[in-house]
JSON list of C-alpha atoms and ligand atoms in Angstrom, two decimals:
[
{"chain": "A", "resi": 1, "resn": "MET", "atom": "CA", "xyz": [-14.90, 36.55, 33.63]},
{"chain": "A", "resi": 2, "resn": "SER", "atom": "CA", "xyz": [-16.01, 36.49, 30.08]},
{"chain": "A", "resi": 3, "resn": "LEU", "atom": "CA", "xyz": [-12.98, 37.22, 27.92]},
{"chain": "A", "resi": 4, "resn": "LEU", "atom": "CA", "xyz": [-15.41, 38.69, 25.40]},
{"chain": "A", "resi": 5, "resn": "LEU", "atom": "CA", "xyz": [-16.56, 41.32, 27.88]},
{"chain": "A", "resi": 6, "resn": "PHE", "atom": "CA", "xyz": [-12.96, 42.40, 28.50]},
{"chain": "A", "resi": 7, "resn": "LEU", "atom": "CA", "xyz": [-12.12, 42.46, 24.78]},
{"chain": "A", "resi": 8, "resn": "LYS", "atom": "CA", "xyz": [-15.23, 44.52, 24.11]},
{"chain": "A", "resi": 9, "resn": "ASP", "atom": "CA", "xyz": [-13.89, 47.17, 26.51]},
{"chain": "A", "resi": 10, "resn": "VAL", "atom": "CA", "xyz": [-10.47, 46.97, 24.84]},
{"chain": "A", "resi": 11, "resn": "LEU", "atom": "CA", "xyz": [-12.12, 47.79, 21.50]},
{"chain": "A", "resi": 12, "resn": "ILE", "atom": "CA", "xyz": [-14.35, 50.55, 22.84]},
{"chain": "A", "resi": 13, "resn": "ASN", "atom": "CA", "xyz": [-11.79, 52.18, 25.17]},
{"chain": "A", "resi": 14, "resn": "PRO", "atom": "CA", "xyz": [-8.25, 51.20, 24.13]},
{"chain": "A", "resi": 15, "resn": "MET", "atom": "CA", "xyz": [-6.66, 54.16, 26.00]},
{"chain": "A", "resi": 16, "resn": "GLN", "atom": "CA", "xyz": [-8.53, 53.22, 29.16]},
{"chain": "A", "resi": 17, "resn": "VAL", "atom": "CA", "xyz": [-7.88, 49.50, 29.14]},
{"chain": "A", "resi": 18, "resn": "GLY", "atom": "CA", "xyz": [-4.35, 49.49, 27.71]},
{"chain": "A", "resi": 19, "resn": "ALA", "atom": "CA", "xyz": [-4.08, 45.71, 27.38]},
{"chain": "A", "resi": 20, "resn": "ILE", "atom": "CA", "xyz": [-4.66, 43.12, 24.70]},
{"chain": "A", "resi": 21, "resn": "ALA", "atom": "CA", "xyz": [-5.54, 40.38, 27.19]},
{"chain": "A", "resi": 22, "resn": "PRO", "atom": "CA", "xyz": [-6.30, 40.02, 30.89]},
{"chain": "A", "resi": 23, "resn": "SER", "atom": "CA", "xyz": [-3.22, 39.56, 33.07]},
{"chain": "A", "resi": 24, "resn": "GLY", "atom": "CA", "xyz": [-2.30, 35.90, 33.47]},
{"chain": "A", "resi": 25, "resn": "PRO", "atom": "CA", "xyz": [-2.08, 33.88, 36.70]},
{"chain": "A", "resi": 26, "resn": "ASP", "atom": "CA", "xyz": [1.72, 34.13, 36.95]},
{"chain": "A", "resi": 27, "resn": "LEU", "atom": "CA", "xyz": [1.66, 37.94, 36.87]},
{"chain": "A", "resi": 28, "resn": "ALA", "atom": "CA", "xyz": [-1.24, 37.96, 39.35]},
{"chain": "A", "resi": 29, "resn": "ARG", "atom": "CA", "xyz": [0.81, 35.74, 41.69]},
{"chain": "A", "resi": 30, "resn": "VAL", "atom": "CA", "xyz": [3.89, 38.00, 41.47]},
{"chain": "A", "resi": 31, "resn": "ILE", "atom": "CA", "xyz": [1.75, 41.12, 42.00]},
{"chain": "A", "resi": 32, "resn": "VAL", "atom": "CA", "xyz": [0.19, 39.68, 45.17]},
{"chain": "A", "resi": 33, "resn": "ASP", "atom": "CA", "xyz": [3.50, 38.17, 46.40]},
{"chain": "A", "resi": 34, "resn": "THR", "atom": "CA", "xyz": [5.25, 41.53, 46.09]},
{"chain": "A", "resi": 35, "resn": "ALA", "atom": "CA", "xyz": [2.38, 43.40, 47.78]},
{"chain": "A", "resi": 36, "resn": "GLN", "atom": "CA", "xyz": [3.25, 41.47, 50.98]},
{"chain": "A", "resi": 37, "resn": "ILE", "atom": "CA", "xyz": [-0.28, 41.65, 52.35]},
{"chain": "A", "resi": 38, "resn": "GLU", "atom": "CA", "xyz": [-0.56, 41.05, 56.08]},
{"chain": "A", "resi": 39, "resn": "VAL", "atom": "CA", "xyz": [-3.46, 40.31, 58.43]},
{"chain": "A", "resi": 40, "resn": "GLY", "atom": "CA", "xyz": [-5.60, 43.43, 58.94]},
{"chain": "A", "resi": 41, "resn": "HIS", "atom": "CA", "xyz": [-4.29, 45.31, 55.91]},
{"chain": "A", "resi": 42, "resn": "THR", "atom": "CA", "xyz": [-6.72, 47.35, 53.85]},
{"chain": "A", "resi": 43, "resn": "ILE", "atom": "CA", "xyz": [-6.08, 46.84, 50.15]},
{"chain": "A", "resi": 44, "resn": "VAL", "atom": "CA", "xyz": [-7.11, 49.07, 47.26]},
{"chain": "A", "resi": 45, "resn": "GLU", "atom": "CA", "xyz": [-7.02, 47.71, 43.73]},
{"chain": "A", "resi": 46, "resn": "LEU", "atom": "CA", "xyz": [-6.86, 50.24, 40.88]},
{"chain": "A", "resi": 47, "resn": "GLY", "atom": "CA", "xyz": [-8.39, 49.21, 37.54]},
{"chain": "A", "resi": 48, "resn": "ALA", "atom": "CA", "xyz": [-9.61, 45.75, 38.55]},
{"chain": "A", "resi": 49, "resn": "GLY", "atom": "CA", "xyz": [-10.98, 45.10, 35.02]},
{"chain": "A", "resi": 50, "resn": "SER", "atom": "CA", "xyz": [-10.84, 41.41, 34.25]},
{"chain": "A", "resi": 51, "resn": "GLY", "atom": "CA", "xyz": [-10.49, 40.48, 37.93]},
{"chain": "A", "resi": 52, "resn": "SER", "atom": "CA", "xyz": [-7.17, 38.64, 37.49]},
{"chain": "A", "resi": 53, "resn": "PHE", "atom": "CA", "xyz": [-5.61, 40.38, 40.50]},
{"chain": "A", "resi": 54, "resn": "THR", "atom": "CA", "xyz": [-8.92, 40.56, 42.41]},
{"chain": "A", "resi": 55, "resn": "ARG", "atom": "CA", "xyz": [-9.25, 36.77, 42.27]},
{"chain": "A", "resi": 56, "resn": "GLU", "atom": "CA", "xyz": [-5.71, 36.24, 43.52]},
{"chain": "A", "resi": 57, "resn": "ILE", "atom": "CA", "xyz": [-6.21, 38.71, 46.40]},
{"chain": "A", "resi": 58, "resn": "VAL", "atom": "CA", "xyz": [-9.60, 37.31, 47.44]},
{"chain": "A", "resi": 59, "resn": "ASN", "atom": "CA", "xyz": [-8.39, 33.69, 47.28]},
{"chain": "A", "resi": 60, "resn": "ARG", "atom": "CA", "xyz": [-5.19, 34.28, 49.23]},
{"chain": "A", "resi": 61, "resn": "HIS", "atom": "CA", "xyz": [-6.38, 36.97, 51.64]},
{"chain": "A", "resi": 62, "resn": "PRO", "atom": "CA", "xyz": [-10.10, 36.34, 52.16]},
{"chain": "A", "resi": 63, "resn": "ASP", "atom": "CA", "xyz": [-10.21, 38.18, 55.51]},
{"chain": "A", "resi": 64, "resn": "ASN", "atom": "CA", "xyz": [-8.65, 41.46, 54.35]},
{"chain": "A", "resi": 65, "resn": "ARG", "atom": "CA", "xyz": [-10.77, 44.44, 53.34]},
{"chain": "A", "resi": 66, "resn": "LEU", "atom": "CA", "xyz": [-10.47, 44.98, 49.59]},
{"chain": "A", "resi": 67, "resn": "PHE", "atom": "CA", "xyz": [-11.75, 48.01, 47.66]},
{"chain": "A", "resi": 68, "resn": "ALA", "atom": "CA", "xyz": [-11.56, 47.31, 43.92]},
{"chain": "A", "resi": 69, "resn": "PHE", "atom": "CA", "xyz": [-11.94, 50.42, 41.73]},
{"chain": "A", "resi": 70, "resn": "GLU", "atom": "CA", "xyz": [-13.02, 49.98, 38.12]},
{"chain": "A", "resi": 71, "resn": "ILE", "atom": "CA", "xyz": [-14.13, 52.76, 35.79]},
{"chain": "A", "resi": 72, "resn": "SER", "atom": "CA", "xyz": [-16.09, 50.59, 33.34]},
{"chain": "A", "resi": 73, "resn": "LEU", "atom": "CA", "xyz": [-19.67, 50.00, 34.40]},
{"chain": "A", "resi": 74, "resn": "ARG", "atom": "CA", "xyz": [-19.84, 46.72, 32.49]},
{"chain": "A", "resi": 75, "resn": "LEU", "atom": "CA", "xyz": [-16.66, 45.31, 34.02]},
{"chain": "A", "resi": 76, "resn": "GLY", "atom": "CA", "xyz": [-17.60, 46.70, 37.44]},
{"chain": "A", "resi": 77, "resn": "ASP", "atom": "CA", "xyz": [-20.98, 44.92, 37.37]},
{"chain": "A", "resi": 78, "resn": "GLU", "atom": "CA", "xyz": [-19.29, 41.66, 36.49]},
{"chain": "A", "resi": 79, "resn": "LEU", "atom": "CA", "xyz": [-16.71, 42.09, 39.29]},
{"chain": "A", "resi": 80, "resn": "THR", "atom": "CA", "xyz": [-19.49, 42.77, 41.80]},
{"chain": "A", "resi": 81, "resn": "LYS", "atom": "CA", "xyz": [-21.18, 39.48, 40.86]},
{"chain": "A", "resi": 82, "resn": "ARG", "atom": "CA", "xyz": [-17.97, 37.45, 40.88]},
{"chain": "A", "resi": 83, "resn": "PHE", "atom": "CA", "xyz": [-16.47, 38.82, 44.09]},
{"chain": "A", "resi": 84, "resn": "PRO", "atom": "CA", "xyz": [-19.28, 39.46, 46.59]},
{"chain": "A", "resi": 85, "resn": "SER", "atom": "CA", "xyz": [-16.80, 39.74, 49.47]},
{"chain": "A", "resi": 86, "resn": "ALA", "atom": "CA", "xyz": [-14.91, 42.61, 47.82]},
{"chain": "A", "resi": 87, "resn": "ASN", "atom": "CA", "xyz": [-16.08, 46.21, 47.84]},
{"chain": "A", "resi": 88, "resn": "VAL", "atom": "CA", "xyz": [-16.24, 46.92, 44.12]},
{"chain": "A", "resi": 89, "resn": "VAL", "atom": "CA", "xyz": [-16.33, 50.66, 43.48]},
{"chain": "A", "resi": 90, "resn": "VAL", "atom": "CA", "xyz": [-17.44, 51.57, 39.98]},
{"chain": "A", "resi": 91, "resn": "ALA", "atom": "CA", "xyz": [-15.71, 54.95, 39.69]},
{"chain": "A", "resi": 92, "resn": "PRO", "atom": "CA", "xyz": [-12.47, 56.44, 38.38]},
{"chain": "A", "resi": 93, "resn": "VAL", "atom": "CA", "xyz": [-9.68, 56.10, 40.93]},
{"chain": "A", "resi": 94, "resn": "GLU", "atom": "CA", "xyz": [-9.29, 59.89, 40.74]},
{"chain": "A", "resi": 95, "resn": "ASP", "atom": "CA", "xyz": [-12.58, 60.02, 42.71]},
{"chain": "A", "resi": 96, "resn": "LEU", "atom": "CA", "xyz": [-11.21, 58.00, 45.63]},
{"chain": "A", "resi": 97, "resn": "PRO", "atom": "CA", "xyz": [-10.92, 61.03, 47.96]},
{"chain": "A", "resi": 98, "resn": "LYS", "atom": "CA", "xyz": [-14.51, 61.97, 47.17]},
{"chain": "A", "resi": 99, "resn": "VAL", "atom": "CA", "xyz": [-16.01, 58.50, 47.73]},
{"chain": "A", "resi": 100, "resn": "ALA", "atom": "CA", "xyz": [-13.75, 57.41, 50.62]},
{"chain": "A", "resi": 101, "resn": "PRO", "atom": "CA", "xyz": [-16.00, 58.65, 53.47]},
{"chain": "A", "resi": 102, "resn": "ALA", "atom": "CA", "xyz": [-19.10, 56.99, 52.00]},
{"chain": "A", "resi": 103, "resn": "ILE", "atom": "CA", "xyz": [-17.37, 53.60, 51.62]},
{"chain": "A", "resi": 104, "resn": "GLY", "atom": "CA", "xyz": [-15.60, 53.73, 54.99]},
{"chain": "A", "resi": 105, "resn": "LEU", "atom": "CA", "xyz": [-12.09, 53.94, 53.55]},
{"chain": "A", "resi": 106, "resn": "ARG", "atom": "CA", "xyz": [-9.72, 55.83, 55.83]},
{"chain": "A", "resi": 107, "resn": "GLN", "atom": "CA", "xyz": [-6.24, 54.39, 55.42]},
{"chain": "A", "resi": 108, "resn": "ILE", "atom": "CA", "xyz": [-4.67, 52.22, 52.73]},
{"chain": "A", "resi": 109, "resn": "ASP", "atom": "CA", "xyz": [-1.96, 49.67, 53.51]},
{"chain": "A", "resi": 110, "resn": "ARG", "atom": "CA", "xyz": [-1.52, 48.12, 50.09]},
{"chain": "A", "resi": 111, "resn": "ILE", "atom": "CA", "xyz": [-2.28, 49.35, 46.58]},
{"chain": "A", "resi": 112, "resn": "VAL", "atom": "CA", "xyz": [-2.36, 46.87, 43.72]},
{"chain": "A", "resi": 113, "resn": "SER", "atom": "CA", "xyz": [-2.64, 48.58, 40.36]},
{"chain": "A", "resi": 114, "resn": "GLY", "atom": "CA", "xyz": [-3.64, 47.35, 36.92]},
{"chain": "A", "resi": 115, "resn": "LEU", "atom": "CA", "xyz": [-3.88, 50.85, 35.44]},
{"chain": "A", "resi": 116, "resn": "PRO", "atom": "CA", "xyz": [-2.30, 51.44, 32.01]},
{"chain": "A", "resi": 117, "resn": "TRP", "atom": "CA", "xyz": [0.24, 54.08, 33.14]},
{"chain": "A", "resi": 118, "resn": "ALA", "atom": "CA", "xyz": [2.31, 53.82, 29.96]},
{"chain": "A", "resi": 119, "resn": "LEU", "atom": "CA", "xyz": [-0.54, 55.30, 27.92]},
{"chain": "A", "resi": 120, "resn": "TRP", "atom": "CA", "xyz": [-0.95, 58.36, 30.10]},
{"chain": "A", "resi": 121, "resn": "SER", "atom": "CA", "xyz": [0.78, 61.74, 30.42]},
{"chain": "A", "resi": 122, "resn": "ASP", "atom": "CA", "xyz": [2.92, 62.52, 33.46]},
{"chain": "A", "resi": 123, "resn": "GLU", "atom": "CA", "xyz": [0.28, 65.04, 34.52]},
{"chain": "A", "resi": 124, "resn": "ARG", "atom": "CA", "xyz": [-2.47, 62.44, 34.60]},
{"chain": "A", "resi": 125, "resn": "GLN", "atom": "CA", "xyz": [-0.30, 59.92, 36.44]},
{"chain": "A", "resi": 126, "resn": "SER", "atom": "CA", "xyz": [0.77, 62.59, 38.97]},
{"chain": "A", "resi": 127, "resn": "ALA", "atom": "CA", "xyz": [-2.84, 63.58, 39.61]},
{"chain": "A", "resi": 128, "resn": "ILE", "atom": "CA", "xyz": [-3.70, 59.97, 40.46]},
{"chain": "A", "resi": 129, "resn": "PHE", "atom": "CA", "xyz": [-0.66, 59.42, 42.71]},
{"chain": "A", "resi": 130, "resn": "ASP", "atom": "CA", "xyz": [-1.35, 62.69, 44.52]},
{"chain": "A", "resi": 131, "resn": "ALA", "atom": "CA", "xyz": [-5.02, 61.82, 45.09]},
{"chain": "A", "resi": 132, "resn": "LEU", "atom": "CA", "xyz": [-3.95, 58.56, 46.77]},
{"chain": "A", "resi": 133, "resn": "LEU", "atom": "CA", "xyz": [-0.94, 59.72, 48.76]},
{"chain": "A", "resi": 134, "resn": "PRO", "atom": "CA", "xyz": [-2.81, 61.28, 51.72]},
{"chain": "A", "resi": 135, "resn": "PHE", "atom": "CA", "xyz": [-4.52, 57.92, 52.36]},
{"chain": "A", "resi": 136, "resn": "LEU", "atom": "CA", "xyz": [-1.36, 55.82, 52.55]},
{"chain": "A", "resi": 137, "resn": "ALA", "atom": "CA", "xyz": [-0.20, 54.30, 55.82]},
{"chain": "A", "resi": 138, "resn": "PRO", "atom": "CA", "xyz": [3.45, 55.12, 56.70]},
{"chain": "A", "resi": 139, "resn": "ASN", "atom": "CA", "xyz": [4.53, 51.58, 55.77]},
{"chain": "A", "resi": 140, "resn": "ALA", "atom": "CA", "xyz": [2.28, 51.34, 52.71]},
{"chain": "A", "resi": 141, "resn": "ARG", "atom": "CA", "xyz": [3.32, 49.43, 49.57]},
{"chain": "A", "resi": 142, "resn": "PHE", "atom": "CA", "xyz": [2.23, 50.20, 46.04]},
{"chain": "A", "resi": 143, "resn": "VAL", "atom": "CA", "xyz": [2.65, 47.57, 43.34]},
{"chain": "A", "resi": 144, "resn": "THR", "atom": "CA", "xyz": [1.96, 48.01, 39.67]},
{"chain": "A", "resi": 145, "resn": "PHE", "atom": "CA", "xyz": [3.12, 46.50, 36.40]},
{"chain": "A", "resi": 146, "resn": "HIS", "atom": "CA", "xyz": [4.48, 47.54, 33.04]},
{"chain": "A", "resi": 147, "resn": "TYR", "atom": "CA", "xyz": [4.85, 45.48, 29.92]},
{"chain": "A", "resi": 148, "resn": "VAL", "atom": "CA", "xyz": [8.46, 44.72, 29.01]},
{"chain": "A", "resi": 149, "resn": "HIS", "atom": "CA", "xyz": [7.96, 46.24, 25.55]},
{"chain": "A", "resi": 150, "resn": "SER", "atom": "CA", "xyz": [6.85, 49.57, 27.04]},
{"chain": "A", "resi": 151, "resn": "ARG", "atom": "CA", "xyz": [10.23, 49.83, 28.76]},
{"chain": "A", "resi": 152, "resn": "ALA", "atom": "CA", "xyz": [11.93, 49.39, 25.38]},
{"chain": "A", "resi": 153, "resn": "LEU", "atom": "CA", "xyz": [9.66, 52.11, 23.99]},
{"chain": "A", "resi": 154, "resn": "GLY", "atom": "CA", "xyz": [10.76, 54.47, 26.78]},
{"chain": "A", "resi": 155, "resn": "ARG", "atom": "CA", "xyz": [7.30, 54.65, 28.36]},
{"chain": "A", "resi": 156, "resn": "VAL", "atom": "CA", "xyz": [8.33, 53.51, 31.82]},
{"chain": "A", "resi": 157, "resn": "ARG", "atom": "CA", "xyz": [10.90, 56.09, 32.93]},
{"chain": "A", "resi": 158, "resn": "GLY", "atom": "CA", "xyz": [8.20, 58.68, 33.64]},
{"chain": "A", "resi": 159, "resn": "THR", "atom": "CA", "xyz": [6.14, 56.43, 35.90]},
{"chain": "A", "resi": 160, "resn": "ARG", "atom": "CA", "xyz": [9.22, 55.27, 37.76]},
{"chain": "A", "resi": 161, "resn": "ARG", "atom": "CA", "xyz": [10.40, 58.85, 38.34]},
{"chain": "A", "resi": 162, "resn": "LEU", "atom": "CA", "xyz": [6.96, 59.85, 39.61]},
{"chain": "A", "resi": 163, "resn": "LEU", "atom": "CA", "xyz": [7.01, 56.88, 42.00]},
{"chain": "A", "resi": 164, "resn": "GLN", "atom": "CA", "xyz": [10.52, 57.76, 43.19]},
{"chain": "A", "resi": 165, "resn": "GLU", "atom": "CA", "xyz": [9.39, 61.31, 43.94]},
{"chain": "A", "resi": 166, "resn": "ARG", "atom": "CA", "xyz": [6.65, 59.94, 46.17]},
{"chain": "A", "resi": 167, "resn": "PHE", "atom": "CA", "xyz": [8.16, 56.78, 47.71]},
{"chain": "A", "resi": 168, "resn": "ALA", "atom": "CA", "xyz": [11.50, 56.38, 49.48]},
{"chain": "A", "resi": 169, "resn": "HIS", "atom": "CA", "xyz": [12.23, 52.96, 47.94]},
{"chain": "A", "resi": 170, "resn": "VAL", "atom": "CA", "xyz": [11.29, 51.75, 44.45]},
{"chain": "A", "resi": 171, "resn": "THR", "atom": "CA", "xyz": [12.41, 48.41, 43.01]},
{"chain": "A", "resi": 172, "resn": "ASN", "atom": "CA", "xyz": [11.15, 45.99, 40.38]},
{"chain": "A", "resi": 173, "resn": "SER", "atom": "CA", "xyz": [10.62, 42.27, 39.97]},
{"chain": "A", "resi": 174, "resn": "GLU", "atom": "CA", "xyz": [12.19, 40.04, 37.36]},
{"chain": "A", "resi": 175, "resn": "PRO", "atom": "CA", "xyz": [10.11, 39.96, 34.15]},
{"chain": "A", "resi": 176, "resn": "VAL", "atom": "CA", "xyz": [7.21, 37.52, 34.12]},
{"chain": "A", "resi": 177, "resn": "TRP", "atom": "CA", "xyz": [7.93, 36.05, 30.69]},
{"chain": "A", "resi": 178, "resn": "SER", "atom": "CA", "xyz": [4.90, 33.73, 30.75]},
{"chain": "A", "resi": 179, "resn": "ASN", "atom": "CA", "xyz": [2.48, 36.68, 30.79]},
{"chain": "A", "resi": 180, "resn": "LEU", "atom": "CA", "xyz": [1.00, 37.85, 27.50]},
{"chain": "A", "resi": 181, "resn": "PRO", "atom": "CA", "xyz": [2.67, 40.25, 26.87]},
{"chain": "A", "resi": 182, "resn": "PRO", "atom": "CA", "xyz": [5.60, 39.73, 29.28]},
{"chain": "A", "resi": 183, "resn": "ALA", "atom": "CA", "xyz": [5.50, 42.18, 32.17]},
{"chain": "A", "resi": 184, "resn": "TYR", "atom": "CA", "xyz": [7.32, 43.11, 35.34]},
{"chain": "A", "resi": 185, "resn": "VAL", "atom": "CA", "xyz": [6.23, 44.63, 38.62]},
{"chain": "A", "resi": 186, "resn": "HIS", "atom": "CA", "xyz": [7.29, 47.92, 40.22]},
{"chain": "A", "resi": 187, "resn": "ILE", "atom": "CA", "xyz": [7.30, 47.85, 44.01]},
{"chain": "A", "resi": 188, "resn": "ALA", "atom": "CA", "xyz": [7.17, 51.22, 45.80]},
{"chain": "A", "resi": 189, "resn": "GLU", "atom": "CA", "xyz": [7.55, 51.40, 49.58]},
{"chain": "A", "resi": 190, "resn": "ASN", "atom": "CA", "xyz": [7.52, 54.02, 52.34]},
{"chain": "A", "resi": 191, "resn": "PRO", "atom": "CA", "xyz": [5.54, 56.94, 50.97]},
{"chain": "A", "resi": 192, "resn": "ARG", "atom": "CA", "xyz": [7.13, 60.31, 51.53]},
{"chain": "A", "resi": 193, "resn": "SER", "atom": "CA", "xyz": [4.87, 62.94, 53.00]},
{"chain": "A", "resi": 194, "resn": "GLN", "atom": "CA", "xyz": [3.64, 65.33, 50.34]},
{"chain": "A", "resi": 195, "resn": "THR", "atom": "CA", "xyz": [5.68, 68.25, 51.73]},
{"chain": "A", "resi": 196, "resn": "GLN", "atom": "CA", "xyz": [8.85, 66.15, 51.79]},
{"chain": "A", "resi": 197, "resn": "ALA", "atom": "CA", "xyz": [8.26, 64.80, 48.27]},
{"chain": "A", "resi": 198, "resn": "PHE", "atom": "CA", "xyz": [7.72, 68.31, 46.93]},
{"chain": "A", "resi": 199, "resn": "ALA", "atom": "CA", "xyz": [10.82, 69.70, 48.64]},
{"chain": "A", "resi": 200, "resn": "GLU", "atom": "CA", "xyz": [13.04, 66.84, 47.40]},
{"chain": "A", "resi": 201, "resn": "SER", "atom": "CA", "xyz": [11.79, 67.07, 43.81]},
{"chain": "A", "resi": 202, "resn": "ARG", "atom": "CA", "xyz": [12.96, 70.75, 43.59]},
{"chain": "B", "resi": 301, "resn": "SAM", "atom": "C1", "xyz": [-4.80, 46.91, 31.71]},
{"chain": "B", "resi": 301, "resn": "SAM", "atom": "S1", "xyz": [-6.48, 46.70, 32.30]},
{"chain": "B", "resi": 301, "resn": "SAM", "atom": "C2", "xyz": [-6.08, 45.70, 33.71]},
{"chain": "B", "resi": 301, "resn": "SAM", "atom": "C3", "xyz": [-7.20, 44.82, 34.14]},
{"chain": "B", "resi": 301, "resn": "SAM", "atom": "C4", "xyz": [-6.80, 43.76, 35.17]},
{"chain": "B", "resi": 301, "resn": "SAM", "atom": "N1", "xyz": [-6.33, 44.35, 36.40]},
{"chain": "B", "resi": 301, "resn": "SAM", "atom": "C5", "xyz": [-5.73, 42.87, 34.58]},
{"chain": "B", "resi": 301, "resn": "SAM", "atom": "O1", "xyz": [-4.56, 43.06, 34.94]},
{"chain": "B", "resi": 301, "resn": "SAM", "atom": "O2", "xyz": [-6.08, 42.03, 33.75]},
{"chain": "B", "resi": 301, "resn": "SAM", "atom": "C6", "xyz": [-6.79, 48.32, 32.99]},
{"chain": "B", "resi": 301, "resn": "SAM", "atom": "C7", "xyz": [-8.14, 48.47, 33.68]},
{"chain": "B", "resi": 301, "resn": "SAM", "atom": "O3", "xyz": [-8.17, 49.76, 34.31]},
{"chain": "B", "resi": 301, "resn": "SAM", "atom": "C8", "xyz": [-9.45, 50.34, 34.12]},
{"chain": "B", "resi": 301, "resn": "SAM", "atom": "N2", "xyz": [-9.28, 51.80, 34.26]},
{"chain": "B", "resi": 301, "resn": "SAM", "atom": "C9", "xyz": [-8.71, 52.65, 33.38]},
{"chain": "B", "resi": 301, "resn": "SAM", "atom": "N3", "xyz": [-8.70, 53.90, 33.86]},
{"chain": "B", "resi": 301, "resn": "SAM", "atom": "C10", "xyz": [-9.27, 53.85, 35.08]},
{"chain": "B", "resi": 301, "resn": "SAM", "atom": "C11", "xyz": [-9.53, 54.82, 36.09]},
{"chain": "B", "resi": 301, "resn": "SAM", "atom": "N4", "xyz": [-9.19, 56.10, 35.92]},
{"chain": "B", "resi": 301, "resn": "SAM", "atom": "N5", "xyz": [-10.14, 54.41, 37.23]},
{"chain": "B", "resi": 301, "resn": "SAM", "atom": "C12", "xyz": [-10.48, 53.10, 37.42]},
{"chain": "B", "resi": 301, "resn": "SAM", "atom": "N6", "xyz": [-10.24, 52.13, 36.49]},
{"chain": "B", "resi": 301, "resn": "SAM", "atom": "C13", "xyz": [-9.65, 52.49, 35.35]},
{"chain": "B", "resi": 301, "resn": "SAM", "atom": "C14", "xyz": [-9.85, 49.89, 32.73]},
{"chain": "B", "resi": 301, "resn": "SAM", "atom": "O4", "xyz": [-11.24, 49.99, 32.51]},
{"chain": "B", "resi": 301, "resn": "SAM", "atom": "C15", "xyz": [-9.32, 48.46, 32.72]},
{"chain": "B", "resi": 301, "resn": "SAM", "atom": "O5", "xyz": [-10.29, 47.55, 33.19]}
]
């Protein structure tokens, strides 16, 4: 994609984009490796933006169904042109339950996220996780990244706790030092049912 287009969105919507540069190929590789995508899996990408993860998914798993959500109309249009085999959905991920019937999305096996969690309140993050949870397959995986510096700034604990409330197993990758800025991946597996998650968080 045009780097300029991405940077324009960074300038206009810094709290929405939450990055100074598109994710690099090494982070994209680790994200897709850790998602452990298998034949027949339905994948949802959250905040596809620059298409760094979209490209890696489409290249390595061309036969899987991919729904790539992106809130920015400009970036969404560009993604639609670049990845005709993906279902690019230009909408906030919060709207997934509303749009799911129209796009034929019933169950999600893998979620790959590029959303800037560290910029958002726990309430906003919870609302997004809870909108997605009812769609997850029992053996679903959710992978997302944080920048190493946001861990030092204490911005990661909240997201990790919210993931642990909703998934039975949460781990993380080694840092990807070659990314700008360096980042690491959270891997959440085995979603708890909403009732179970609520009961255990009390
Ligand atoms: C940090 S960028 C990541 C872009 C790309 N995945 C990457 O790693 O280079 C975050 C992206 O999420 C998008 N975004 C932010 N909030 C969103 C929301 N509620 N729904 C869908 N996309 C959103 C932004 O427009 C931006 O493109």
